Tab-separated table of C-alpha atoms and ligand atoms in Angstrom:
chain	number	residue	atom	x	y	z
J	1	MET	CA	-19.203	-9.413	-24.084
J	2	ALA	CA	-19.012	-5.393	-23.093
J	3	ASN	CA	-19.401	-4.710	-19.442
J	4	THR	CA	-19.476	-1.612	-17.759
J	5	VAL	CA	-16.670	-2.160	-15.172
J	6	LEU	CA	-16.777	0.729	-12.201
J	7	ILE	CA	-13.013	1.456	-11.107
J	8	THR	CA	-12.685	2.781	-7.746
J	9	GLY	CA	-9.763	5.564	-7.519
J	10	GLY	CA	-10.237	5.911	-11.452
J	11	ALA	CA	-8.545	8.843	-12.044
J	12	GLY	CA	-5.305	7.872	-9.911
J	13	PHE	CA	-2.171	6.671	-11.672
J	14	VAL	CA	-3.421	3.062	-11.982
J	15	GLY	CA	-6.829	3.699	-12.831
J	16	ARG	CA	-6.078	5.429	-15.633
J	17	HIS	CA	-3.768	3.600	-17.320
J	18	LEU	CA	-6.571	0.305	-16.649
J	19	ALA	CA	-9.659	1.922	-17.889
J	20	ARG	CA	-7.526	2.958	-21.302
J	21	SER	CA	-6.626	-1.048	-21.368
J	22	LEU	CA	-10.432	-1.748	-20.842
J	23	LEU	CA	-11.251	1.270	-23.322
J	24	GLU	CA	-9.508	-0.567	-25.475
J	25	GLN	CA	-11.235	-3.625	-25.317
J	26	GLY	CA	-14.757	-2.223	-25.571
J	27	HIS	CA	-15.599	-2.361	-22.438
J	28	ARG	CA	-17.617	1.400	-20.625
J	29	VAL	CA	-15.633	2.459	-18.222
J	30	ARG	CA	-16.675	4.353	-15.217
J	31	ALA	CA	-14.437	6.055	-12.456
J	32	LEU	CA	-14.932	6.938	-8.602
J	33	ASP	CA	-12.056	9.540	-7.329
J	34	SER	CA	-12.139	12.229	-4.619
J	35	LEU	CA	-9.092	14.200	-6.238
J	36	ILE	CA	-7.375	14.411	-3.202
J	37	GLU	CA	-5.071	17.152	-3.036
J	38	GLN	CA	-1.494	14.805	-2.770
J	39	VAL	CA	-2.003	13.798	-5.710
J	40	HIS	CA	-4.056	15.633	-8.339
J	41	PRO	CA	-3.312	19.555	-6.939
J	42	THR	CA	-5.389	21.416	-8.965
J	43	GLY	CA	-8.476	19.419	-7.949
J	44	ALA	CA	-9.262	19.558	-12.083
J	45	ARG	CA	-9.988	16.354	-13.713
J	46	PRO	CA	-6.594	14.695	-15.482
J	47	ASP	CA	-5.711	15.337	-18.665
J	48	GLU	CA	-4.911	12.259	-18.583
J	49	LEU	CA	-8.030	10.660	-17.784
J	50	ASP	CA	-9.586	8.877	-20.814
J	51	PRO	CA	-12.767	11.310	-22.078
J	52	GLU	CA	-13.780	8.553	-23.019
J	53	VAL	CA	-14.015	7.825	-18.986
J	54	GLU	CA	-16.765	8.509	-16.751
J	55	LEU	CA	-16.500	10.317	-14.043
J	56	VAL	CA	-18.212	10.556	-11.258
J	57	VAL	CA	-16.179	13.019	-7.758
J	58	GLY	CA	-16.715	11.719	-4.795
J	59	ASP	CA	-14.642	9.558	-1.646
J	60	ILE	CA	-15.194	6.347	-1.235
J	61	ARG	CA	-17.165	6.866	2.642
J	62	ASP	CA	-19.274	8.658	0.877
J	63	GLU	CA	-22.489	5.889	0.616
J	64	ASP	CA	-24.571	8.350	-1.747
J	65	ARG	CA	-21.745	8.448	-4.406
J	66	VAL	CA	-21.111	4.948	-4.298
J	67	ARG	CA	-24.788	4.046	-4.161
J	68	ALA	CA	-24.788	6.309	-7.802
J	69	ALA	CA	-21.451	5.346	-9.565
J	70	LEU	CA	-22.368	1.291	-8.569
J	71	GLN	CA	-25.496	1.713	-10.678
J	72	GLY	CA	-25.198	-0.380	-14.020
J	73	VAL	CA	-22.522	-1.277	-13.398
J	74	ASP	CA	-20.890	-5.169	-14.165
J	75	LYS	CA	-17.540	-5.633	-12.523
J	76	VAL	CA	-15.764	-3.141	-10.119
J	77	VAL	CA	-11.852	-2.727	-9.917
J	78	HIS	CA	-11.087	-0.922	-5.915
J	79	LEU	CA	-7.874	1.025	-5.881
J	80	ALA	CA	-9.511	3.889	-4.058
J	81	ALA	CA	-6.870	3.528	-1.451
J	82	GLU	CA	-4.443	5.759	0.632
J	83	VAL	CA	-1.130	3.991	0.081
J	84	GLY	CA	2.022	5.910	1.236
J	85	VAL	CA	3.186	3.073	3.644
J	86	GLY	CA	5.561	6.036	5.821
J	87	GLN	CA	3.320	8.419	6.097
J	88	SER	CA	0.060	5.793	6.849
J	89	MET	CA	2.612	5.072	11.026
J	90	TYR	CA	1.427	9.044	11.357
J	91	ALA	CA	-2.091	9.084	9.963
J	92	ILE	CA	-3.632	6.539	10.900
J	93	ASP	CA	-7.030	7.453	10.771
J	94	ARG	CA	-7.288	8.810	7.099
J	95	TYR	CA	-5.746	5.689	6.204
J	96	THR	CA	-7.517	3.455	8.518
J	97	SER	CA	-11.375	5.546	7.330
J	98	VAL	CA	-10.417	5.547	3.449
J	99	ASN	CA	-8.993	2.218	2.411
J	100	ASP	CA	-10.962	0.249	5.296
J	101	TYR	CA	-14.318	2.118	6.378
J	102	GLY	CA	-14.029	2.854	2.739
J	103	THR	CA	-13.823	-0.901	1.730
J	104	ALA	CA	-17.253	-1.162	4.457
J	105	VAL	CA	-19.817	1.312	2.333
J	106	LEU	CA	-18.644	0.002	-0.891
J	107	PHE	CA	-19.549	-3.239	0.027
J	108	GLN	CA	-22.644	-2.215	1.756
J	109	GLN	CA	-23.599	-0.974	-1.236
J	110	LEU	CA	-22.769	-4.061	-2.476
J	111	ILE	CA	-25.324	-5.637	-1.325
J	112	ASP	CA	-27.992	-3.714	-2.246
J	113	GLN	CA	-26.390	-3.540	-5.928
J	114	PRO	CA	-24.376	-6.631	-6.601
J	115	VAL	CA	-21.647	-6.819	-9.552
J	116	GLN	CA	-20.473	-10.264	-11.720
J	117	ARG	CA	-16.947	-9.503	-9.674
J	118	VAL	CA	-14.709	-7.092	-7.724
J	119	VAL	CA	-10.751	-7.102	-8.266
J	120	VAL	CA	-9.510	-5.504	-5.190
J	121	ALA	CA	-6.015	-4.422	-4.835
J	122	SER	CA	-3.814	-5.751	-2.201
J	123	SER	CA	0.314	-5.221	-0.957
J	124	MET	CA	2.516	-7.118	-0.966
J	125	SER	CA	3.402	-5.204	2.256
J	126	ILE	CA	1.015	-7.923	3.809
J	127	TYR	CA	3.260	-10.207	3.919
J	128	GLY	CA	5.972	-8.195	5.578
J	129	GLU	CA	9.535	-9.587	5.189
J	130	GLY	CA	9.654	-12.009	2.142
J	131	LEU	CA	11.047	-15.641	2.687
J	132	TYR	CA	14.422	-15.990	3.282
J	133	ARG	CA	16.672	-19.154	3.120
J	134	THR	CA	20.076	-19.394	5.382
J	135	GLU	CA	22.626	-19.795	3.555
J	136	ASP	CA	22.713	-23.447	4.690
J	137	GLY	CA	19.276	-23.235	2.401
J	138	ASP	CA	17.047	-23.354	5.109
J	139	LEU	CA	14.027	-21.828	4.549
J	140	ARG	CA	12.580	-19.037	6.770
J	141	GLN	CA	8.920	-18.034	6.559
J	142	GLU	CA	8.613	-15.789	9.642
J	143	VAL	CA	11.686	-13.276	9.507
J	144	VAL	CA	11.329	-10.433	11.544
J	145	ARG	CA	12.745	-7.334	11.359
J	146	GLY	CA	15.047	-6.065	13.759
J	147	ALA	CA	16.334	-2.788	14.320
J	148	ARG	CA	20.252	-2.174	12.771
J	149	ASN	CA	22.524	-4.740	13.354
J	150	PRO	CA	25.405	-4.173	15.206
J	151	ASP	CA	27.879	-4.604	12.484
J	152	GLY	CA	26.120	-0.986	11.611
J	153	SER	CA	24.434	-4.234	8.015
J	154	TRP	CA	20.474	-3.984	7.850
J	155	ASP	CA	20.059	-8.017	6.768
J	156	PRO	CA	18.305	-9.418	8.718
J	157	THR	CA	20.299	-12.228	10.355
J	158	ASP	CA	20.326	-15.906	11.223
J	159	ASP	CA	20.543	-17.070	14.754
J	160	GLN	CA	24.366	-17.277	13.990
J	161	GLY	CA	24.290	-13.395	12.839
J	162	ARG	CA	24.424	-14.184	9.747
J	163	ALA	CA	22.259	-12.126	7.303
J	164	LEU	CA	19.380	-14.257	5.358
J	165	ILE	CA	19.077	-13.915	1.611
J	166	PRO	CA	15.859	-13.297	0.400
J	167	VAL	CA	13.727	-15.985	-1.827
J	168	PRO	CA	10.568	-15.312	-3.302
J	169	THR	CA	7.231	-14.707	-1.660
J	170	PRO	CA	4.080	-17.464	-2.570
J	171	GLU	CA	0.879	-16.114	-1.898
J	172	THR	CA	1.058	-18.868	0.888
J	173	LYS	CA	3.264	-17.313	2.975
J	174	SER	CA	1.204	-16.108	5.694
J	175	PRO	CA	0.432	-11.882	6.629
J	176	ALA	CA	2.947	-9.969	8.639
J	177	LEU	CA	1.216	-6.507	8.998
J	178	LYS	CA	4.331	-4.052	9.819
J	179	SER	CA	2.879	-1.227	9.302
J	180	VAL	CA	-0.769	0.362	9.354
J	181	TYR	CA	-1.299	0.431	5.559
J	182	ALA	CA	-0.084	-3.403	5.469
J	183	ILE	CA	-3.178	-3.974	8.201
J	184	ASN	CA	-5.476	-1.873	6.375
J	185	LYS	CA	-4.275	-3.597	2.625
J	186	PHE	CA	-5.118	-6.706	4.325
J	187	VAL	CA	-8.540	-5.247	5.735
J	188	GLN	CA	-9.246	-4.847	2.602
J	189	GLU	CA	-8.777	-7.531	0.795
J	190	ARG	CA	-9.853	-10.109	3.462
J	191	LEU	CA	-13.138	-7.723	2.948
J	192	THR	CA	-13.400	-8.282	-0.257
J	193	LEU	CA	-13.416	-11.942	-0.146
J	194	THR	CA	-15.056	-12.926	2.082
J	195	LEU	CA	-18.259	-10.032	1.209
J	196	THR	CA	-17.865	-11.501	-1.787
J	197	ALA	CA	-18.567	-15.100	-1.725
J	198	GLN	CA	-21.134	-14.720	0.587
J	199	TYR	CA	-23.861	-12.101	-1.435
J	200	GLY	CA	-23.034	-14.612	-4.527
J	201	MET	CA	-19.937	-12.020	-6.337
J	202	GLU	CA	-16.818	-13.250	-7.554
J	203	SER	CA	-13.313	-11.495	-6.080
J	204	CYS	CA	-10.084	-12.151	-6.783
J	205	ALA	CA	-7.326	-9.500	-5.418
J	206	LEU	CA	-4.072	-9.294	-7.139
J	207	ARG	CA	-0.378	-8.484	-3.891
J	208	LEU	CA	1.106	-5.764	-6.065
J	209	TRP	CA	4.741	-5.087	-5.705
J	210	ASN	CA	6.143	-1.638	-6.861
J	211	ILE	CA	4.682	0.152	-9.560
J	212	TYR	CA	6.223	2.432	-11.777
J	213	GLY	CA	5.345	4.270	-15.074
J	214	PRO	CA	4.729	7.477	-16.539
J	215	GLY	CA	1.877	9.309	-14.466
J	216	GLN	CA	2.941	8.533	-11.282
J	217	ALA	CA	2.046	11.753	-9.420
J	218	LEU	CA	5.929	12.938	-8.876
J	219	SER	CA	4.895	15.908	-6.883
J	220	ASN	CA	3.355	13.174	-4.217
J	221	PRO	CA	6.553	13.007	-1.282
J	222	TYR	CA	4.513	9.560	-0.171
J	223	THR	CA	4.509	8.575	-3.757
J	224	GLY	CA	6.294	4.983	-4.736
J	225	VAL	CA	10.074	5.637	-4.808
J	226	LEU	CA	10.348	6.172	-8.309
J	227	ALA	CA	8.477	9.347	-8.987
J	228	ILE	CA	9.869	10.530	-5.603
J	229	PHE	CA	13.603	10.054	-7.093
J	230	ALA	CA	12.340	12.068	-10.848
J	231	SER	CA	11.278	14.173	-8.616
J	232	ARG	CA	14.741	15.062	-7.160
J	233	ILE	CA	16.903	14.198	-10.352
J	234	ALA	CA	14.734	16.024	-11.886
J	235	ASN	CA	14.327	18.920	-9.581
J	236	GLY	CA	18.745	18.278	-9.757
J	237	GLN	CA	18.961	16.969	-6.233
J	238	SER	CA	19.946	13.376	-4.858
J	239	PRO	CA	17.928	10.064	-4.651
J	240	MET	CA	17.938	10.583	-0.538
J	241	VAL	CA	17.776	6.869	0.006
J	242	PHE	CA	16.823	4.819	3.090
J	243	GLU	CA	18.760	2.430	4.684
J	244	ASP	CA	22.481	1.333	2.473
J	245	GLY	CA	20.549	1.090	-0.487
J	246	ARG	CA	20.806	-3.148	-0.615
J	247	GLN	CA	17.445	-3.684	0.396
J	248	ARG	CA	15.646	-5.077	-2.721
J	249	ARG	CA	12.525	-4.359	-4.744
J	250	ASP	CA	10.795	-5.633	-7.849
J	251	PHE	CA	9.450	-2.873	-10.129
J	252	VAL	CA	6.934	-3.699	-12.252
J	253	HIS	CA	5.542	-1.413	-15.056
J	254	VAL	CA	2.345	-0.151	-14.486
J	255	SER	CA	0.945	-1.484	-18.202
J	256	ASP	CA	2.541	-4.725	-17.054
J	257	VAL	CA	-0.461	-4.105	-13.679
J	258	ALA	CA	-3.078	-2.815	-16.478
J	259	ARG	CA	-3.152	-6.376	-18.457
J	260	ALA	CA	-2.902	-8.391	-14.485
J	261	PHE	CA	-6.074	-6.368	-13.610
J	262	LEU	CA	-7.964	-7.280	-16.653
J	263	LEU	CA	-7.336	-10.843	-16.439
J	264	ALA	CA	-8.376	-10.896	-13.129
J	265	LEU	CA	-11.415	-9.188	-14.394
J	266	GLU	CA	-12.185	-11.461	-16.662
J	267	LYS	CA	-10.326	-14.994	-16.165
J	268	PRO	CA	-13.863	-17.505	-14.354
J	269	ASP	CA	-11.182	-19.579	-12.447
J	270	ALA	CA	-9.469	-16.415	-10.752
J	271	ASN	CA	-12.189	-16.426	-9.002
J	272	GLY	CA	-11.162	-16.614	-4.811
J	273	GLN	CA	-7.724	-16.430	-5.443
J	274	VAL	CA	-5.017	-14.200	-4.283
J	275	PHE	CA	-2.151	-13.201	-6.445
J	276	ASN	CA	1.427	-11.650	-6.780
J	277	ILE	CA	1.713	-9.486	-9.307
J	278	GLY	CA	5.675	-8.241	-10.245
J	279	SER	CA	7.631	-7.907	-13.116
J	280	GLY	CA	10.052	-11.615	-12.320
J	281	GLU	CA	13.205	-9.169	-11.520
J	282	ASP	CA	14.311	-7.990	-8.229
J	283	ARG	CA	16.753	-5.038	-7.904
J	284	THR	CA	17.734	-2.755	-5.309
J	285	VAL	CA	16.809	0.631	-3.920
J	286	GLU	CA	20.188	1.894	-4.892
J	287	ASP	CA	21.316	0.470	-7.643
J	288	VAL	CA	17.674	1.742	-9.235
J	289	ALA	CA	18.484	5.440	-8.572
J	290	ARG	CA	22.244	5.002	-10.477
J	291	LEU	CA	19.587	3.684	-13.512
J	292	GLN	CA	16.620	5.749	-12.936
J	293	ALA	CA	19.551	9.048	-13.505
J	294	ALA	CA	21.247	8.038	-16.141
J	295	SER	CA	18.247	7.464	-17.886
J	296	MET	CA	16.939	11.012	-16.649
J	297	GLY	CA	20.755	12.749	-18.545
J	298	ARG	CA	21.969	13.351	-15.096
J	299	PRO	CA	24.652	9.969	-14.315
J	300	ASP	CA	26.295	12.823	-12.358
J	301	ILE	CA	23.914	12.866	-9.851
J	302	GLU	CA	24.614	10.118	-6.764
J	303	PRO	CA	22.001	9.478	-4.495
J	304	LEU	CA	22.635	10.166	-1.615
J	305	ILE	CA	22.481	6.772	1.512
J	306	THR	CA	21.233	8.618	4.482
J	307	ASN	CA	21.267	4.934	6.486
J	308	LYS	CA	18.493	5.665	8.436
J	309	ALA	CA	15.078	3.425	8.192
J	310	ARG	CA	11.531	4.575	7.524
J	311	ALA	CA	8.858	3.784	10.096
J	312	GLY	CA	7.214	0.164	8.521
J	313	ASP	CA	9.682	-0.297	5.563
J	314	ILE	CA	11.061	-3.873	5.406
J	315	ARG	CA	14.262	-5.001	4.554
J	316	HIS	CA	13.741	-6.961	1.344
J	317	ASN	CA	10.348	-8.646	-0.666
J	318	ILE	CA	10.268	-10.077	-3.911
J	319	PRO	CA	7.587	-12.017	-5.980
J	320	ASP	CA	6.973	-15.472	-6.376
J	321	LEU	CA	5.410	-15.333	-9.501
J	322	THR	CA	4.024	-19.299	-10.741
J	323	LYS	CA	0.462	-18.862	-9.771
J	324	ALA	CA	0.327	-15.863	-11.970
J	325	ARG	CA	2.015	-16.892	-14.262
J	326	GLU	CA	0.089	-20.537	-14.356
J	327	GLU	CA	-3.141	-19.539	-13.226
J	328	LEU	CA	-3.546	-16.313	-14.445
J	329	GLY	CA	-1.679	-16.792	-17.674
J	330	TYR	CA	0.239	-13.920	-16.487
J	331	GLU	CA	3.774	-12.321	-17.760
J	332	SER	CA	5.510	-9.405	-17.276
J	333	ARG	CA	6.322	-7.754	-20.767
J	334	GLN	CA	8.213	-4.599	-20.036
J	335	ASP	CA	12.034	-4.568	-20.355
J	336	PHE	CA	13.009	-2.196	-16.623
J	337	ALA	CA	15.615	-0.007	-18.402
J	338	ALA	CA	12.934	0.622	-21.615
J	339	GLY	CA	10.299	1.355	-18.901
J	340	LEU	CA	13.343	3.674	-17.429
J	341	GLU	CA	13.393	5.303	-20.748
J	342	GLU	CA	9.810	5.652	-21.311
J	343	LEU	CA	9.090	7.227	-17.919
J	344	ALA	CA	12.566	10.220	-18.244
J	345	GLU	CA	10.918	10.704	-21.547
J	346	TRP	CA	7.445	11.718	-19.490
J	347	VAL	CA	9.325	13.734	-16.687
J	348	ALA	CA	11.172	15.890	-18.805
J	349	ARG	CA	7.638	17.204	-20.237
J	350	GLN	CA	6.208	17.792	-16.632
J	351	GLU	CA	6.959	20.445	-14.066
J	352	ALA	CA	7.842	18.470	-10.928
J	353	GLN	CA	7.554	20.121	-8.071
J	354	ASP	CA	9.931	18.386	-5.378
J	355	ARG	CA	8.359	17.947	-1.479
J	356	VAL	CA	10.822	15.098	-0.108
J	357	ASP	CA	12.564	17.308	2.000
J	358	GLN	CA	9.316	18.706	3.779
J	359	ALA	CA	7.594	15.437	3.736
J	360	ARG	CA	11.157	13.667	4.723
J	361	GLY	CA	11.007	16.612	8.386
J	362	GLU	CA	7.213	15.402	8.989
J	363	LEU	CA	8.830	12.046	9.413
J	364	GLU	CA	11.237	12.747	11.517
J	365	ARG	CA	9.579	14.928	13.810
J	366	ARG	CA	7.102	12.483	14.278
J	367	GLY	CA	10.457	10.025	15.227
J	368	LEU	CA	9.774	7.223	12.153
J	369	VAL	CA	12.963	7.382	10.231
J	370	ALA	CA	15.732	6.949	12.789
D	401	UD1	C1	5.434	0.488	-2.546
D	401	UD1	C2	3.576	1.714	-2.596
D	401	UD1	C3	2.590	0.261	-1.758
D	401	UD1	C4	2.490	-1.001	-2.397
D	401	UD1	C5	3.548	-1.098	-2.258
D	401	UD1	C6	3.800	-2.417	-3.051
D	401	UD1	C7	3.267	4.141	-2.782
D	401	UD1	C8	3.303	5.347	-2.294
D	401	UD1	N1	3.589	2.970	-1.818
D	401	UD1	O1	5.291	0.553	-1.308
D	401	UD1	O2	0.982	0.987	-2.380
D	401	UD1	O3	1.280	-1.758	-2.470
D	401	UD1	O4	4.945	-0.259	-2.822
D	401	UD1	O5	5.523	-2.932	-2.866
D	401	UD1	O6	3.960	3.306	-3.797
D	401	UD1	N2	13.406	4.328	-0.545
D	401	UD1	C9	13.727	5.661	-0.321
D	401	UD1	N3	14.302	6.346	-0.954
D	401	UD1	C10	13.294	8.136	-1.017
D	401	UD1	C11	11.756	6.440	-0.899
D	401	UD1	C12	11.582	4.984	-0.229
D	401	UD1	O7	15.000	5.118	-0.610
D	401	UD1	O8	13.382	8.681	-0.723
D	401	UD1	C13	12.741	3.818	-0.628
D	401	UD1	C14	12.089	2.921	1.006
D	401	UD1	O9	12.759	2.933	2.518
D	401	UD1	C15	11.635	1.617	0.197
D	401	UD1	C16	11.513	1.269	-0.965
D	401	UD1	O10	12.540	2.950	-0.799
D	401	UD1	O11	13.121	0.776	0.428
D	401	UD1	C17	10.203	1.185	-1.695
D	401	UD1	O12	9.798	2.186	-1.132
D	401	UD1	P1	7.903	3.084	-1.856
D	401	UD1	O13	8.172	3.360	-2.882
D	401	UD1	O14	7.145	4.014	-0.705
D	401	UD1	O15	7.395	1.353	-1.821
D	401	UD1	P2	6.700	0.844	-0.774
D	401	UD1	O16	6.942	0.714	0.897
D	401	UD1	O17	7.075	-0.441	-1.186
């Protein structure tokens, strides 16, 4: 059945892809977006936002705009958020205001104009360190990342000083909130699940891993690492890699994420649930930097390993996707190498302003890179 879906933050990277998928399925889409300068430098409606999308320009904290945006809506996807883990550690008031107060304003309005279902973008950041095992095979749930090890390595260790080995993290792992961003995302998730149940709506939270793909804000120095690296490489600069570059992440293509949201909006059994969403393949940040330079025709550009850590970062986190597969029917489809090629082609058509040095300076001045 065709629905009217409101996507908060719908003019952003994920929102635009999701909007297109929803339109293809015959739904009507409205986007509420404040077009912040860090993501939308010109402040204009992005060309990549499908012309069929009705855009309401407004802040998620503005109750009048939110009320207007909710008129006649059947379902909501809540994406509006500040998204930089490093930046959240100093822009505390802004992050908490947009992410948590913004979600509160949305729900205040949803009490008067309820919808069938709300799907919120949560994050793998809420787990803190992922699940690990020791060399002997014992699982470790509550790993806390300390300072760098005396031998210069970065991996969390067991009590005998042996590196712990990351294993896929299931939704049952308890949260360990290590950054303002993680705290914000957990609050968003809990507000959504708690309030929808209270007010007769349905909901679902997707705990997303690292999203990449065409359309990610290239000139935003606090965007995802692949967009940052793309902008560096396009400008002939080395990608700057934190720590030793061996930290592991799961990079999931935005088209897979859009499909996960479609499933989360539709599947009856998804109500009240949280799901990990990733690609099912993990890799190190250094490997990704090399693969990306090669995919952009610059295999000569070597990553610069900084041996410094960014405040709030976790070491390793990779998803267990069993629940998403079995209960949501989610499978990742995008091949990573092909995804990088597609990203490289898109980047070649853009003008990427490299503002990474400036952003790093900001973090360093505040003692947030050490
Ligand atoms: C990202 C998202 C966050 C999302 C989370 C889910 C952004 C800005 N943040 O956070 O919204 O919830 O994924 O997984 O998209 N790194 C470098 N050099 C750089 C930048 C980053 O080495 O120039 C490293 C970081 O130290 C980290 C890794 O790359 O180890 C990933 O960083 P980043 O892309 O910022 O992702 P998350 O912090 O995981």
